[in-house]
PDB file of C-alpha atoms in Angstrom:
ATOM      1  CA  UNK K   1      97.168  65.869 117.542  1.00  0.00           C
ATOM      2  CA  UNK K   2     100.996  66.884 117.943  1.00  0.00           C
ATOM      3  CA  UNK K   3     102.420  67.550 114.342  1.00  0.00           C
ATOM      4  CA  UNK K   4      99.933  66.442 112.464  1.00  0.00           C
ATOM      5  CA  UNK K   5      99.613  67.071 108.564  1.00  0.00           C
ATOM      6  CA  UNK K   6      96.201  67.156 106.751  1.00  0.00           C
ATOM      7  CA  UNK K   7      97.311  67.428 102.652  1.00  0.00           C
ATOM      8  CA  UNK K   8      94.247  68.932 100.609  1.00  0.00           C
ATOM      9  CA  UNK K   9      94.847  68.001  96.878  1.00  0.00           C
ATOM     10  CA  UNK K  10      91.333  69.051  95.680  1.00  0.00           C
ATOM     11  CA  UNK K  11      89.284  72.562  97.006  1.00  0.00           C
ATOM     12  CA  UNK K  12      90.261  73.435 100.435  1.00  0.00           C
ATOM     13  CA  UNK K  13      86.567  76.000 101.765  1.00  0.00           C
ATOM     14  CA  UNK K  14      86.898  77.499 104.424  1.00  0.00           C
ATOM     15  CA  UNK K  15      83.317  78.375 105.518  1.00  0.00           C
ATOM     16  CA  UNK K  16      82.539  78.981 109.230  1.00  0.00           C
ATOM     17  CA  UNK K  17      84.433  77.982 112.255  1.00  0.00           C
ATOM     18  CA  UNK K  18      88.162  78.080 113.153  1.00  0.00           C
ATOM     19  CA  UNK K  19      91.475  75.888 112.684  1.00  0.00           C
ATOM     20  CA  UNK K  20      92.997  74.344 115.821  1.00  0.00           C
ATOM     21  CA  UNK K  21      95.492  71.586 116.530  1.00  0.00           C
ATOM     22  CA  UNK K  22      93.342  69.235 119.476  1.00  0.00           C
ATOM     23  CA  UNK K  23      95.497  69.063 122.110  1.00  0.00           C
ATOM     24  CA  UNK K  24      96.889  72.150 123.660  1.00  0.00           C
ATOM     25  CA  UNK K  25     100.249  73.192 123.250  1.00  0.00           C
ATOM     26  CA  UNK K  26     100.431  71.402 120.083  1.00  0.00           C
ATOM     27  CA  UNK K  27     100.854  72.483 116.378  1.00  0.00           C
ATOM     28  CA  UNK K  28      99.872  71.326 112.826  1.00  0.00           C
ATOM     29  CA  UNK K  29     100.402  71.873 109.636  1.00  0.00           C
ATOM     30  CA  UNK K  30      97.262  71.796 106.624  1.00  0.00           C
ATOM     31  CA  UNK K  31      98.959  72.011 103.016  1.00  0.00           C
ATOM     32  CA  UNK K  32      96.624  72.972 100.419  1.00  0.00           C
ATOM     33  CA  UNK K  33      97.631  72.454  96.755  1.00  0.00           C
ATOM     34  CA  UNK K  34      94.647  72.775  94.772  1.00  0.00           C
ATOM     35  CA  UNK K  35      92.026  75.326  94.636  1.00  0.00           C
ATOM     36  CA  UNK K  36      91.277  77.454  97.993  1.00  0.00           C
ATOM     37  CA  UNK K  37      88.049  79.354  98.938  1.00  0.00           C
ATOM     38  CA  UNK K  38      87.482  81.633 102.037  1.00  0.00           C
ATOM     39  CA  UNK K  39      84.184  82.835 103.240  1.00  0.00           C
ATOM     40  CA  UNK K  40      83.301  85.898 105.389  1.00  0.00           C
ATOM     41  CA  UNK K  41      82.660  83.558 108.704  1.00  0.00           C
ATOM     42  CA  UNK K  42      85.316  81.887 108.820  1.00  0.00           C
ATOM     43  CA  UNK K  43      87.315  82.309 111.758  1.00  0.00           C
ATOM     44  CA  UNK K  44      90.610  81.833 111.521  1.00  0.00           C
ATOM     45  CA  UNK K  45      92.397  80.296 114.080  1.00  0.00           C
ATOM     46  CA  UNK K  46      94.343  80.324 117.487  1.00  0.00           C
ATOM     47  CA  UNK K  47      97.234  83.118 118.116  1.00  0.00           C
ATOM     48  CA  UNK K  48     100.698  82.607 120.002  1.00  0.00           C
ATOM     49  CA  UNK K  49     101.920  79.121 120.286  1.00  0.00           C
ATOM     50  CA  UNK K  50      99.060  77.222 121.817  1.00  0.00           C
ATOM     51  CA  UNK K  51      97.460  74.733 119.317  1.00  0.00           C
ATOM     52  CA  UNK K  52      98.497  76.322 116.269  1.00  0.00           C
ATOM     53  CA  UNK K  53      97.725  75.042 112.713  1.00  0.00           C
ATOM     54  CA  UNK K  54      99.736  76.353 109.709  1.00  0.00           C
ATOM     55  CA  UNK K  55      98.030  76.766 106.802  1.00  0.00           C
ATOM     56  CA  UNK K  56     100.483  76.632 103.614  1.00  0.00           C
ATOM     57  CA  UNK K  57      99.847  76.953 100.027  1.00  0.00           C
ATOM     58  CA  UNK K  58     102.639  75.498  98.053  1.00  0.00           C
ATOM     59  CA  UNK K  59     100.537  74.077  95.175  1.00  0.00           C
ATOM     60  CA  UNK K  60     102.191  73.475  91.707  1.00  0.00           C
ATOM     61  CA  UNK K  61     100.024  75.824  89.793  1.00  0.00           C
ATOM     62  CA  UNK K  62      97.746  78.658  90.167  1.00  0.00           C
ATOM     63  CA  UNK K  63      95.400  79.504  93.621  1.00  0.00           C
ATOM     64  CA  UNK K  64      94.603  82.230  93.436  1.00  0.00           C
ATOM     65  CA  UNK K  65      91.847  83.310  95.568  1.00  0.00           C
ATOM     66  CA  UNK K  66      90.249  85.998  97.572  1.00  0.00           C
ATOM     67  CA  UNK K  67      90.102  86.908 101.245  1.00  0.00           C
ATOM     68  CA  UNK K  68      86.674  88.853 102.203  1.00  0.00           C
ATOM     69  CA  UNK K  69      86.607  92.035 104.527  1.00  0.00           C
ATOM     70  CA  UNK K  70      85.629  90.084 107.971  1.00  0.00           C
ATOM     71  CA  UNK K  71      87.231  87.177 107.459  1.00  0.00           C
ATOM     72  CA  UNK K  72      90.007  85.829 109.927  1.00  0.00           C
ATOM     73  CA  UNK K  73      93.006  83.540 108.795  1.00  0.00           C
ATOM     74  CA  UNK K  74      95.180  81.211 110.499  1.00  0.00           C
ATOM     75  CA  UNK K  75      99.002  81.406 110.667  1.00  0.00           C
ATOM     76  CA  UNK K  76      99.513  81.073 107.347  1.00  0.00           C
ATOM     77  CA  UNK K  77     102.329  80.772 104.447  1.00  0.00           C
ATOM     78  CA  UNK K  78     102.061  81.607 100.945  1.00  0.00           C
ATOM     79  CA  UNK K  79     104.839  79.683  98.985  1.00  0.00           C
ATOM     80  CA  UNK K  80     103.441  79.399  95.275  1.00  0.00           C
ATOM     81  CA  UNK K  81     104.718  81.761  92.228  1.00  0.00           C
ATOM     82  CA  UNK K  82     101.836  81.382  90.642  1.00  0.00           C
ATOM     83  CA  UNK K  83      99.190  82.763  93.054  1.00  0.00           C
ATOM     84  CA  UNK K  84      97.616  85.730  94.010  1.00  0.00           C
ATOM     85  CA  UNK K  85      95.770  86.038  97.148  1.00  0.00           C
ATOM     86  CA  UNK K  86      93.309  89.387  96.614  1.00  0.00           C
ATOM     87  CA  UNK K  87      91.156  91.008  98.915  1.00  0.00           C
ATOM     88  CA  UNK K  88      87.435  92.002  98.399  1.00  0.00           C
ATOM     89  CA  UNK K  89      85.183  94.812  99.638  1.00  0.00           C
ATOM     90  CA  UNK K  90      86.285  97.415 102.621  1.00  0.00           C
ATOM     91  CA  UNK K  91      86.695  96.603 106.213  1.00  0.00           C
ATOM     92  CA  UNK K  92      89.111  94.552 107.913  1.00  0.00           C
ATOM     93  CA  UNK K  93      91.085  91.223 107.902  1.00  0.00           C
ATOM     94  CA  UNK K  94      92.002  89.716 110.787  1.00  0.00           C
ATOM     95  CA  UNK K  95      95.533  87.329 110.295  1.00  0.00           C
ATOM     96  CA  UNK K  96      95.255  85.329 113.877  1.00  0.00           C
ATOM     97  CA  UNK K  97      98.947  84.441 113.784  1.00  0.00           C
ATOM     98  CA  UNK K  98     101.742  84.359 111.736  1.00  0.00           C
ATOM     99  CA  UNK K  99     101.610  85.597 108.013  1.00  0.00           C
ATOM    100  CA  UNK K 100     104.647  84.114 106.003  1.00  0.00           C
ATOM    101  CA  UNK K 101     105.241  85.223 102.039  1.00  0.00           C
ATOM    102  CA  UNK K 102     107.773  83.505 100.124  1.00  0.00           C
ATOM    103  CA  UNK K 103     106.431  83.597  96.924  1.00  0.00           C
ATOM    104  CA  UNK K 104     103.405  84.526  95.466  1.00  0.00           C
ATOM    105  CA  UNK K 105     101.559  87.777  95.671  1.00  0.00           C
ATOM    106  CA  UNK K 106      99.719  89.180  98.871  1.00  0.00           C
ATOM    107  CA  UNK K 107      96.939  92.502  96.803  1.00  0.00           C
ATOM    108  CA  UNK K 108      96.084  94.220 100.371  1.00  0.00           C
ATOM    109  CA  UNK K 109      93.788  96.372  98.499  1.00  0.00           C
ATOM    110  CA  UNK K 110      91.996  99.152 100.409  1.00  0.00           C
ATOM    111  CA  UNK K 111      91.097  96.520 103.168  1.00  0.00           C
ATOM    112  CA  UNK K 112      92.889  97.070 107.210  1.00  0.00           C
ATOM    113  CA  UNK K 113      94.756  93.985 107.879  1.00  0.00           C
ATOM    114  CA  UNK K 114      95.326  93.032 111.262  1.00  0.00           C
ATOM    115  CA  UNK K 115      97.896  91.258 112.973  1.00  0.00           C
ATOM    116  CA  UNK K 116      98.876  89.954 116.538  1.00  0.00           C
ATOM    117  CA  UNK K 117     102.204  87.873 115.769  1.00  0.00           C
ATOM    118  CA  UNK K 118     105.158  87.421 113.195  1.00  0.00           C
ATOM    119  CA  UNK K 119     104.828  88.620 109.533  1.00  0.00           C
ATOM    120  CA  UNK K 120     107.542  87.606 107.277  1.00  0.00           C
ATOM    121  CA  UNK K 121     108.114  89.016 103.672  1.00  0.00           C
ATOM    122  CA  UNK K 122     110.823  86.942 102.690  1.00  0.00           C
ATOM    123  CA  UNK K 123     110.402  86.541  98.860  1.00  0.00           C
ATOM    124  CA  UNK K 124     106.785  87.247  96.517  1.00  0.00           C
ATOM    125  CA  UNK K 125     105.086  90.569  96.563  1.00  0.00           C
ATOM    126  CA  UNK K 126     103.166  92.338  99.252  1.00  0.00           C
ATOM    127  CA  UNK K 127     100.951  95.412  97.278  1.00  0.00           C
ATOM    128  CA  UNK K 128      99.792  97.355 100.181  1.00  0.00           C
ATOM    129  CA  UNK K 129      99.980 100.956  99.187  1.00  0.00           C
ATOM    130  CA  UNK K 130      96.556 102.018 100.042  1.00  0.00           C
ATOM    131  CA  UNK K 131      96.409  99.839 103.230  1.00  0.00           C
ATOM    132  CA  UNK K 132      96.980  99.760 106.302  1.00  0.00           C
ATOM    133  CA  UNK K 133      98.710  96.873 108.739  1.00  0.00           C
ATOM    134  CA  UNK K 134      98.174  97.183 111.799  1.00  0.00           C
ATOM    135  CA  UNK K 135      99.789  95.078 114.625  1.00  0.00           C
ATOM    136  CA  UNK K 136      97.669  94.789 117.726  1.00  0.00           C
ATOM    137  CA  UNK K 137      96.740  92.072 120.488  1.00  0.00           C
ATOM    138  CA  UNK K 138      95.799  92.073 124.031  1.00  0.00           C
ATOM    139  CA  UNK K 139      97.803  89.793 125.499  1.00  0.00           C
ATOM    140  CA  UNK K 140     101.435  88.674 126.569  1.00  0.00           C
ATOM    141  CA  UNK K 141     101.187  85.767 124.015  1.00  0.00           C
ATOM    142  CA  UNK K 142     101.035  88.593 121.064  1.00  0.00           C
ATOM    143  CA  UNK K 143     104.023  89.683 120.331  1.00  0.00           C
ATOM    144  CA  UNK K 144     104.566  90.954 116.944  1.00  0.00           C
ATOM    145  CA  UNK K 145     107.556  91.356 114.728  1.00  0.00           C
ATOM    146  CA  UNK K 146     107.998  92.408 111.168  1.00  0.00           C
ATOM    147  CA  UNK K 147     110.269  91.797 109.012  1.00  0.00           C
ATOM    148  CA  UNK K 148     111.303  92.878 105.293  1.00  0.00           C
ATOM    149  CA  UNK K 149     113.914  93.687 103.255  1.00  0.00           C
ATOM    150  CA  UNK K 150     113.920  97.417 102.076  1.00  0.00           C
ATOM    151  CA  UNK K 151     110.240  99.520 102.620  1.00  0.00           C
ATOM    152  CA  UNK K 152     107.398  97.649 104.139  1.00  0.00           C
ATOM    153  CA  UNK K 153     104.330  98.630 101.577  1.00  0.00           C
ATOM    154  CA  UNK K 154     101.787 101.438 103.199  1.00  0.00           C
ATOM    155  CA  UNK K 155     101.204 102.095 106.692  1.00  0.00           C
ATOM    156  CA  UNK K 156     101.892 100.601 109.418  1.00  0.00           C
ATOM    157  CA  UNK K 157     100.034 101.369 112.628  1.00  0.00           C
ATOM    158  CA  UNK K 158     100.824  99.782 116.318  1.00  0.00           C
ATOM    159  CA  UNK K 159      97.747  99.300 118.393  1.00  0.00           C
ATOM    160  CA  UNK K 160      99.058  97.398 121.223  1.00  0.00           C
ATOM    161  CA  UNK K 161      96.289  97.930 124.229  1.00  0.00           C
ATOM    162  CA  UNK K 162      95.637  97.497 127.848  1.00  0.00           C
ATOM    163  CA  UNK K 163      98.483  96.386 130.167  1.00  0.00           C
ATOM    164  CA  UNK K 164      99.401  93.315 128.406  1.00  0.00           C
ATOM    165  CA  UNK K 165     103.478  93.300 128.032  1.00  0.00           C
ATOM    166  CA  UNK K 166     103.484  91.901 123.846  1.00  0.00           C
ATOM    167  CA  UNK K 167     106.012  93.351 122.416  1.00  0.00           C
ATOM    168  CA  UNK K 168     106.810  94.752 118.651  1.00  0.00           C
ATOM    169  CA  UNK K 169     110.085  94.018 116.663  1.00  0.00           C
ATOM    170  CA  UNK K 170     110.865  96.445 113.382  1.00  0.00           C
ATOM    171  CA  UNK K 171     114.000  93.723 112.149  1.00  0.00           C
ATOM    172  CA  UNK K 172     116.992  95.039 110.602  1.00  0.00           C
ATOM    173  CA  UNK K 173     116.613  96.190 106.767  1.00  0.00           C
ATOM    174  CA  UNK K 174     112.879  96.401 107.061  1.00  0.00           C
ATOM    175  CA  UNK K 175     111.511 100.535 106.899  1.00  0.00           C
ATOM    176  CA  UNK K 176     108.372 101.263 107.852  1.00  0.00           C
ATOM    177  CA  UNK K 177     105.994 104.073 107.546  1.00  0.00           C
ATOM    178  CA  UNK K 178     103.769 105.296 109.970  1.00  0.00           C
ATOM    179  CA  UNK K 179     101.203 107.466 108.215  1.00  0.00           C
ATOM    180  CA  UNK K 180     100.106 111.064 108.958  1.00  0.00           C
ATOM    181  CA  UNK K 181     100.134 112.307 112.633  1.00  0.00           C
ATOM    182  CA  UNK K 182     100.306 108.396 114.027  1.00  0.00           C
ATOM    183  CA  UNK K 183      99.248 107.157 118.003  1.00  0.00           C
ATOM    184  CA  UNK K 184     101.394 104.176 118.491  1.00  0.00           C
ATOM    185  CA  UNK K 185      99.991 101.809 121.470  1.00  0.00           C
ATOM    186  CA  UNK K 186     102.299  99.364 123.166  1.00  0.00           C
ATOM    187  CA  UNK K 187     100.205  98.587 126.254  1.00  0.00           C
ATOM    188  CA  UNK K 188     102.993  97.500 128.494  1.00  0.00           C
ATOM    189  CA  UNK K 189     105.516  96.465 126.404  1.00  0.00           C
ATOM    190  CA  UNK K 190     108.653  97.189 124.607  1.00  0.00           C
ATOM    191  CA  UNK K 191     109.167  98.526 120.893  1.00  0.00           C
ATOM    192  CA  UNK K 192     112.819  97.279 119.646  1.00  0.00           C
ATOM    193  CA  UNK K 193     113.513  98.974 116.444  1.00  0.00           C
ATOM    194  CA  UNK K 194     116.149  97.646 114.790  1.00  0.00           C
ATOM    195  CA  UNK K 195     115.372  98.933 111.224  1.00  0.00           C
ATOM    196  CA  UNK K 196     113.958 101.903 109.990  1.00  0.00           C
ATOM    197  CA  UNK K 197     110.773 103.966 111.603  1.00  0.00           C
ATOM    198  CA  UNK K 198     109.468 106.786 109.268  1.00  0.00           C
ATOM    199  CA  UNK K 199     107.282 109.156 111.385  1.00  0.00           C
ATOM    200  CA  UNK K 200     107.822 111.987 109.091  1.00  0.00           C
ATOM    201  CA  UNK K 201     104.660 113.300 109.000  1.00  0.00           C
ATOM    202  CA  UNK K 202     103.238 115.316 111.861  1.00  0.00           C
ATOM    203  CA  UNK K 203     103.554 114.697 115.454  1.00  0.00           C
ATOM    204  CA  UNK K 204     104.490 110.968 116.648  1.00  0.00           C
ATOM    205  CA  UNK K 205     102.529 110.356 119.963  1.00  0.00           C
ATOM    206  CA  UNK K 206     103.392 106.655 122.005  1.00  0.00           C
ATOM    207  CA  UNK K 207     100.945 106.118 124.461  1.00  0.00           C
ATOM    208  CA  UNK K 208     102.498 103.793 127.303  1.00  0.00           C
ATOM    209  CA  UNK K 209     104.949 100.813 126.951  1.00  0.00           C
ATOM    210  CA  UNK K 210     108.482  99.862 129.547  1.00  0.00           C
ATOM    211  CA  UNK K 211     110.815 101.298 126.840  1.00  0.00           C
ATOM    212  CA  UNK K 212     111.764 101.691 123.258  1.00  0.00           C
ATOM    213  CA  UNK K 213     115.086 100.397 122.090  1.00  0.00           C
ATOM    214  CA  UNK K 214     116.673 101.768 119.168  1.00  0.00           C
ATOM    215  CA  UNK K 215     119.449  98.964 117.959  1.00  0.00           C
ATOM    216  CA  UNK K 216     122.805  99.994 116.746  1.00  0.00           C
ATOM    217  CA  UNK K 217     121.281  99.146 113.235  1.00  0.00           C
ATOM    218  CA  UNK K 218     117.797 100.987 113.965  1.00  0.00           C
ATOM    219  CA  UNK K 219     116.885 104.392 112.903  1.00  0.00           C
ATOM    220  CA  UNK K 220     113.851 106.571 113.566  1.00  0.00           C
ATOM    221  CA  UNK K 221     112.955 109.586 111.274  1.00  0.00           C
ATOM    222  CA  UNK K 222     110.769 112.246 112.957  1.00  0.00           C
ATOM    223  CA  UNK K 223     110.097 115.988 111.463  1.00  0.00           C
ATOM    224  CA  UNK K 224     107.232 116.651 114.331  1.00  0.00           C
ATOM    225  CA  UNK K 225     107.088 116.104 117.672  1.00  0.00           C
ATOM    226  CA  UNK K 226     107.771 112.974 119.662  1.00  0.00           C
ATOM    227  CA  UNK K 227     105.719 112.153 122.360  1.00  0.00           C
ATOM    228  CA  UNK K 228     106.146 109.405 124.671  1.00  0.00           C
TER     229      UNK K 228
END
């Protein structure tokens, strides 16, 4: 129902299926404080605002667990010191919504994770050097925005599709990097940069999307060509 709270003290398993709040337009919130474990089926759960569940892990001592290639996870906030959340094989991990780290540490591994909303590095540690994030969605309800405070760990690619008018946010202080020769999609939206875009290496090609804003506080660093 509206604002629930489910509070899992024991082993929260996540096995097959997805997370929803019942009645739409609602939200609700599942804490889990003791141990966690996440299959490859499981599916996540609803993106945008329409009967969204928050899954946060604020436990008093360790959880660490790992997140399979395949999986999907709901909107979800990591808010315990003492926990590492790991990732296993190759492939891809889909976050349905919103991805919040306080504290704690987020091991991206090798493993594409992908995103269609907010994702919030606010305190913890988010080891992505060898991964990619990728921000996509096909829809007006995903609009994406990132935010960091100094250099957003290992790629970042934007894969917006289709005609759908989602938008993507860079926030101030956050710099990201855009890889080797990047395609940026923004169906029909709008990219507003207000921190730093690195496309330093090769050409930068934006296929579609209204406009791009570039803030007072935004910069974009280009040593190819920029195609929009």
């Amino acid at each position: 129902g509206a604002s629930d709270t489910i509070i899992v003290n024991g082993t929260l398993t996540l096995i097959n299926g997805d997370i929803i709040a019942q009645t739409a337009g609602t939200s609700a919130s599942l804490f889990a404080r003791g141990a966690i474990s996440v299959a490859v089926g499981f599916d996540g759960g609803f993106g945008g605002t329409t009967n969204t569940v928050t899954l946060t892990i604020d436990g008093t001592g360790d959880q660490s667990f790992a997140i399979p290639a395949g999986a999907k996870m709901p909107a979800t906030v990591l808010n315990n010191s003492l926990t590492t959340v790991s990732t296993s094989e190759t492939g891809t991990i889909t976050w349905d919504n919103t991805l919040t780290l306080q504290a704690g540490i987020l091991n991206a591994g090798s493993v594409t994770h992908r995103f269609n909303d907010v994702v919030t590095v606010s305190g913890g540690t988010f080891n992505a050097a060898g991964a990619t994030t990728t921000l996509d969605g096909s829809d007006s309800a995903d609009d994406s925005t990132l935010t960091c405070t100094g250099s957003f760990p290992g790629t970042l690619a934007i894969k917006k599709i289709g005609s759908n008018t989602s938008d993507v946010t860079i926030v101030g202080g956050c710099t990201v990097a855009l890889g080797n020769t990047p395609t940026s999609g923004l169906g029909g939206g709008i990219l507003l940069i207000q921190g730093t875009i690195n496309a330093t290496s090769g050409n930068w090609t934006v296929n579609s999307g209204n406009h791009i804003y570039v803030a007072t506080s935004g910069v974009i660093n280009t040593t190819g060509t920029w195609a929009i």
